Amino acid sequence: MDFVFLEARAKINISLDIKGKREDGYHDLATIMQSINLFDTVFIKKTNTGDIRLETNAGFLPVNEKNIVYKAAGYMLKKFDIKSGLYIDLKKNIPISAGLAGGSSDCAATLVGMKKLFSLPLKYAELLEIGAELGSDVPFCINRGTYLAEGRGEILTKLAPHPKIFVVLAKPPNAVSTASVFAEYNPKAVKKHPDTDLLIKAIYEKDIISIANNFCNVLESVTERNLPIITDLKSAMIKNNALNAMMSGSGPTVFGYFINKNDAHAAVRYIHKNFKQVKEVFLTTVYNPNQRRIKCRTILR
Ligand code: C5P
């Protein structure tokens, strides 16, 4: 085999709570993350050039060490003393700097792809550890599905698969820096924290109404303060019969849950018509892989 082709899925945060600031500068989280059927693709091919050549349809992205895909591939070549060159083609569909873990997922796909391509003697747990070094969301993006993520985001607990639902995503034109949203976060200003246990119970009971009613993200008000369009996009989704709508991660993407596909389509049309500046609007569904090998805690209820 001299090439691999991978799908790198985006995620949404159904809840995001911050438990405190850590000595390493990061924040301790409790966040329920869910993979969705919006994905980038990563094609990796062995070459005899001795270097890494990265191409992408997103012209403004760097194609050197500053790109997390290049960095992950270079890391694996070095760690396993691989002499081969690489050609990598990254096709972006996931909005960038959007709160959807696009970069982390591309990184995860690259790590998994390198393991496959070179048949690396790497245990699954080791792959997750390498992922955690490259980004807090990368281990989740390697696993994919429905997880509670704690610590920096790397301590994963597998939950029951999320019930099926249509998800509309709308990405305001602004890029948001995760680091600055976390830096601006003020625990004293938070009015409401998620009820994580209740959400986990709702996921186990496949109670989609309770899941949607309990959406809560403590970073939402930080980003919303700077970008009021987030509030308007949430209202637009609810006006079009979303069960509920919220910002994902550090933002600025807003997602809404729809039971009815026609309502979801109507919401997409409504946003296209009324928010001309919002170019990235998607209708997708939640994604849960059929996984057997997951080396982390599983909550059984
Ligand atoms: O780990 P990652 O590079 O994705 O994180 C980006 C930034 O987000 C970090 O540099 C940090 O400022 C912030 N962050 C945080 N606490 C976390 C995860 C991320 O403060 N648990």
PDB file of N, CA and C in Angstrom, residues 165-170 208-215 230-247 254-268 270-271 282-283:
ATOM      1  N   ILE A 165     -30.191  13.020  14.524  1.00  0.00           N
ATOM      2  CA  ILE A 165     -30.817  14.347  14.481  1.00  0.00           C
ATOM      3  C   ILE A 165     -30.201  15.130  13.309  1.00  0.00           C
ATOM      4  N   PHE A 166     -30.974  16.023  12.708  1.00  0.00           N
ATOM      5  CA  PHE A 166     -30.412  16.906  11.674  1.00  0.00           C
ATOM      6  C   PHE A 166     -29.762  18.105  12.355  1.00  0.00           C
ATOM      7  N   VAL A 167     -28.596  18.476  11.863  1.00  0.00           N
ATOM      8  CA  VAL A 167     -27.834  19.580  12.462  1.00  0.00           C
ATOM      9  C   VAL A 167     -27.574  20.626  11.371  1.00  0.00           C
ATOM     10  N   VAL A 168     -27.987  21.852  11.653  1.00  0.00           N
ATOM     11  CA  VAL A 168     -27.645  22.957  10.740  1.00  0.00           C
ATOM     12  C   VAL A 168     -26.516  23.758  11.396  1.00  0.00           C
ATOM     13  N   LEU A 169     -25.489  24.051  10.580  1.00  0.00           N
ATOM     14  CA  LEU A 169     -24.343  24.826  11.068  1.00  0.00           C
ATOM     15  C   LEU A 169     -24.266  26.127  10.297  1.00  0.00           C
ATOM     16  N   ALA A 170     -23.991  27.213  10.992  1.00  0.00           N
ATOM     17  CA  ALA A 170     -23.794  28.502  10.308  1.00  0.00           C
ATOM     18  C   ALA A 170     -22.565  29.175  10.901  1.00  0.00           C
ATOM     19  N   ILE A 208     -33.964  13.346  22.891  1.00  0.00           N
ATOM     20  CA  ILE A 208     -33.404  14.438  22.090  1.00  0.00           C
ATOM     21  C   ILE A 208     -33.917  15.814  22.568  1.00  0.00           C
ATOM     22  N   ILE A 209     -35.147  15.841  23.063  1.00  0.00           N
ATOM     23  CA  ILE A 209     -35.708  17.118  23.538  1.00  0.00           C
ATOM     24  C   ILE A 209     -34.909  17.595  24.759  1.00  0.00           C
ATOM     25  N   SER A 210     -34.653  16.666  25.681  1.00  0.00           N
ATOM     26  CA  SER A 210     -33.900  17.036  26.882  1.00  0.00           C
ATOM     27  C   SER A 210     -32.456  17.415  26.519  1.00  0.00           C
ATOM     28  N   ILE A 211     -31.859  16.714  25.547  1.00  0.00           N
ATOM     29  CA  ILE A 211     -30.492  17.077  25.119  1.00  0.00           C
ATOM     30  C   ILE A 211     -30.508  18.535  24.642  1.00  0.00           C
ATOM     31  N   ALA A 212     -31.432  18.828  23.727  1.00  0.00           N
ATOM     32  CA  ALA A 212     -31.475  20.179  23.137  1.00  0.00           C
ATOM     33  C   ALA A 212     -31.798  21.241  24.199  1.00  0.00           C
ATOM     34  N   ASN A 213     -32.721  20.917  25.106  1.00  0.00           N
ATOM     35  CA  ASN A 213     -33.103  21.893  26.137  1.00  0.00           C
ATOM     36  C   ASN A 213     -31.959  22.214  27.079  1.00  0.00           C
ATOM     37  N   ASN A 214     -30.993  21.310  27.158  1.00  0.00           N
ATOM     38  CA  ASN A 214     -29.908  21.494  28.125  1.00  0.00           C
ATOM     39  C   ASN A 214     -28.576  21.875  27.490  1.00  0.00           C
ATOM     40  N   PHE A 215     -28.605  22.288  26.214  1.00  0.00           N
ATOM     41  CA  PHE A 215     -27.394  22.840  25.590  1.00  0.00           C
ATOM     42  C   PHE A 215     -26.854  23.943  26.504  1.00  0.00           C
ATOM     43  N   ILE A 230     -23.959  35.968  16.427  1.00  0.00           N
ATOM     44  CA  ILE A 230     -24.186  34.634  17.011  1.00  0.00           C
ATOM     45  C   ILE A 230     -25.605  34.569  17.595  1.00  0.00           C
ATOM     46  N   THR A 231     -25.992  35.616  18.314  1.00  0.00           N
ATOM     47  CA  THR A 231     -27.334  35.685  18.899  1.00  0.00           C
ATOM     48  C   THR A 231     -28.377  35.648  17.779  1.00  0.00           C
ATOM     49  N   ASP A 232     -28.117  36.407  16.718  1.00  0.00           N
ATOM     50  CA  ASP A 232     -29.087  36.488  15.611  1.00  0.00           C
ATOM     51  C   ASP A 232     -29.215  35.133  14.897  1.00  0.00           C
ATOM     52  N   LEU A 233     -28.104  34.437  14.738  1.00  0.00           N
ATOM     53  CA  LEU A 233     -28.157  33.132  14.054  1.00  0.00           C
ATOM     54  C   LEU A 233     -28.912  32.106  14.909  1.00  0.00           C
ATOM     55  N   LYS A 234     -28.726  32.174  16.204  1.00  0.00           N
ATOM     56  CA  LYS A 234     -29.471  31.251  17.086  1.00  0.00           C
ATOM     57  C   LYS A 234     -30.973  31.521  16.952  1.00  0.00           C
ATOM     58  N   SER A 235     -31.336  32.812  16.995  1.00  0.00           N
ATOM     59  CA  SER A 235     -32.765  33.172  16.870  1.00  0.00           C
ATOM     60  C   SER A 235     -33.318  32.710  15.529  1.00  0.00           C
ATOM     61  N   ALA A 236     -32.513  32.863  14.468  1.00  0.00           N
ATOM     62  CA  ALA A 236     -32.970  32.461  13.126  1.00  0.00           C
ATOM     63  C   ALA A 236     -33.259  30.970  13.085  1.00  0.00           C
ATOM     64  N   MET A 237     -32.425  30.189  13.739  1.00  0.00           N
ATOM     65  CA  MET A 237     -32.636  28.730  13.726  1.00  0.00           C
ATOM     66  C   MET A 237     -33.892  28.379  14.527  1.00  0.00           C
ATOM     67  N   ILE A 238     -34.048  29.022  15.694  1.00  0.00           N
ATOM     68  CA  ILE A 238     -35.204  28.704  16.539  1.00  0.00           C
ATOM     69  C   ILE A 238     -36.499  29.141  15.840  1.00  0.00           C
ATOM     70  N   LYS A 239     -36.428  30.272  15.161  1.00  0.00           N
ATOM     71  CA  LYS A 239     -37.581  30.753  14.377  1.00  0.00           C
ATOM     72  C   LYS A 239     -38.000  29.734  13.305  1.00  0.00           C
ATOM     73  N   ASN A 240     -37.012  28.972  12.820  1.00  0.00           N
ATOM     74  CA  ASN A 240     -37.286  27.950  11.807  1.00  0.00           C
ATOM     75  C   ASN A 240     -37.444  26.547  12.414  1.00  0.00           C
ATOM     76  N   ASN A 241     -37.923  26.515  13.658  1.00  0.00           N
ATOM     77  CA  ASN A 241     -38.293  25.259  14.331  1.00  0.00           C
ATOM     78  C   ASN A 241     -37.133  24.398  14.815  1.00  0.00           C
ATOM     79  N   ALA A 242     -35.967  25.003  15.034  1.00  0.00           N
ATOM     80  CA  ALA A 242     -34.904  24.229  15.696  1.00  0.00           C
ATOM     81  C   ALA A 242     -35.368  23.915  17.117  1.00  0.00           C
ATOM     82  N   LEU A 243     -35.009  22.724  17.600  1.00  0.00           N
ATOM     83  CA  LEU A 243     -35.309  22.396  19.007  1.00  0.00           C
ATOM     84  C   LEU A 243     -34.576  23.363  19.917  1.00  0.00           C
ATOM     85  N   ASN A 244     -33.330  23.676  19.517  1.00  0.00           N
ATOM     86  CA  ASN A 244     -32.516  24.661  20.221  1.00  0.00           C
ATOM     87  C   ASN A 244     -31.283  24.939  19.359  1.00  0.00           C
ATOM     88  N   ALA A 245     -30.556  25.996  19.681  1.00  0.00           N
ATOM     89  CA  ALA A 245     -29.348  26.345  18.920  1.00  0.00           C
ATOM     90  C   ALA A 245     -28.329  26.909  19.885  1.00  0.00           C
ATOM     91  N   MET A 246     -27.047  26.679  19.570  1.00  0.00           N
ATOM     92  CA  MET A 246     -25.977  27.148  20.456  1.00  0.00           C
ATOM     93  C   MET A 246     -24.675  27.288  19.667  1.00  0.00           C
ATOM     94  N   MET A 247     -23.725  28.010  20.258  1.00  0.00           N
ATOM     95  CA  MET A 247     -22.392  28.133  19.658  1.00  0.00           C
ATOM     96  C   MET A 247     -21.579  26.869  19.995  1.00  0.00           C
ATOM     97  N   VAL A 254     -22.491  28.518  14.919  1.00  0.00           N
ATOM     98  CA  VAL A 254     -23.730  28.221  15.631  1.00  0.00           C
ATOM     99  C   VAL A 254     -24.322  26.943  15.020  1.00  0.00           C
ATOM    100  N   PHE A 255     -24.787  26.034  15.882  1.00  0.00           N
ATOM    101  CA  PHE A 255     -25.469  24.849  15.349  1.00  0.00           C
ATOM    102  C   PHE A 255     -26.875  24.766  15.928  1.00  0.00           C
ATOM    103  N   GLY A 256     -27.783  24.205  15.157  1.00  0.00           N
ATOM    104  CA  GLY A 256     -29.158  24.005  15.612  1.00  0.00           C
ATOM    105  C   GLY A 256     -29.566  22.569  15.360  1.00  0.00           C
ATOM    106  N   TYR A 257     -30.421  22.021  16.214  1.00  0.00           N
ATOM    107  CA  TYR A 257     -30.938  20.659  16.078  1.00  0.00           C
ATOM    108  C   TYR A 257     -32.340  20.719  15.479  1.00  0.00           C
ATOM    109  N   PHE A 258     -32.589  19.888  14.461  1.00  0.00           N
ATOM    110  CA  PHE A 258     -33.889  19.843  13.797  1.00  0.00           C
ATOM    111  C   PHE A 258     -34.374  18.399  13.704  1.00  0.00           C
ATOM    112  N   ILE A 259     -35.604  18.160  14.150  1.00  0.00           N
ATOM    113  CA  ILE A 259     -36.185  16.818  14.016  1.00  0.00           C
ATOM    114  C   ILE A 259     -36.605  16.604  12.570  1.00  0.00           C
ATOM    115  N   ASN A 260     -37.107  17.680  11.967  1.00  0.00           N
ATOM    116  CA  ASN A 260     -37.690  17.597  10.633  1.00  0.00           C
ATOM    117  C   ASN A 260     -36.701  18.122   9.581  1.00  0.00           C
ATOM    118  N   LYS A 261     -36.435  17.298   8.563  1.00  0.00           N
ATOM    119  CA  LYS A 261     -35.435  17.677   7.547  1.00  0.00           C
ATOM    120  C   LYS A 261     -35.872  18.906   6.750  1.00  0.00           C
ATOM    121  N   ASN A 262     -37.191  18.997   6.477  1.00  0.00           N
ATOM    122  CA  ASN A 262     -37.685  20.155   5.710  1.00  0.00           C
ATOM    123  C   ASN A 262     -37.464  21.452   6.487  1.00  0.00           C
ATOM    124  N   ASP A 263     -37.661  21.391   7.814  1.00  0.00           N
ATOM    125  CA  ASP A 263     -37.401  22.576   8.652  1.00  0.00           C
ATOM    126  C   ASP A 263     -35.917  22.954   8.572  1.00  0.00           C
ATOM    127  N   ALA A 264     -35.061  21.925   8.590  1.00  0.00           N
ATOM    128  CA  ALA A 264     -33.616  22.184   8.531  1.00  0.00           C
ATOM    129  C   ALA A 264     -33.258  22.863   7.212  1.00  0.00           C
ATOM    130  N   HIS A 265     -33.846  22.353   6.099  1.00  0.00           N
ATOM    131  CA  HIS A 265     -33.610  22.979   4.785  1.00  0.00           C
ATOM    132  C   HIS A 265     -34.112  24.426   4.792  1.00  0.00           C
ATOM    133  N   ALA A 266     -35.280  24.626   5.394  1.00  0.00           N
ATOM    134  CA  ALA A 266     -35.861  25.979   5.438  1.00  0.00           C
ATOM    135  C   ALA A 266     -34.946  26.915   6.227  1.00  0.00           C
ATOM    136  N   ALA A 267     -34.357  26.403   7.296  1.00  0.00           N
ATOM    137  CA  ALA A 267     -33.443  27.227   8.102  1.00  0.00           C
ATOM    138  C   ALA A 267     -32.210  27.619   7.278  1.00  0.00           C
ATOM    139  N   VAL A 268     -31.700  26.666   6.503  1.00  0.00           N
ATOM    140  CA  VAL A 268     -30.524  26.953   5.657  1.00  0.00           C
ATOM    141  C   VAL A 268     -30.883  28.059   4.655  1.00  0.00           C
ATOM    142  N   TYR A 270     -33.277  30.268   4.872  1.00  0.00           N
ATOM    143  CA  TYR A 270     -33.535  31.511   5.620  1.00  0.00           C
ATOM    144  C   TYR A 270     -32.216  32.228   5.940  1.00  0.00           C
ATOM    145  N   ILE A 271     -31.234  31.455   6.375  1.00  0.00           N
ATOM    146  CA  ILE A 271     -29.934  32.067   6.732  1.00  0.00           C
ATOM    147  C   ILE A 271     -29.253  32.615   5.476  1.00  0.00           C
ATOM    148  N   PHE A 282     -24.342  24.701   6.565  1.00  0.00           N
ATOM    149  CA  PHE A 282     -24.374  23.272   6.249  1.00  0.00           C
ATOM    150  C   PHE A 282     -25.563  22.599   6.919  1.00  0.00           C
ATOM    151  N   LEU A 283     -26.074  21.594   6.228  1.00  0.00           N
ATOM    152  CA  LEU A 283     -27.073  20.700   6.836  1.00  0.00           C
ATOM    153  C   LEU A 283     -26.428  19.326   6.923  1.00  0.00           C
TER     154      LEU A 283
END
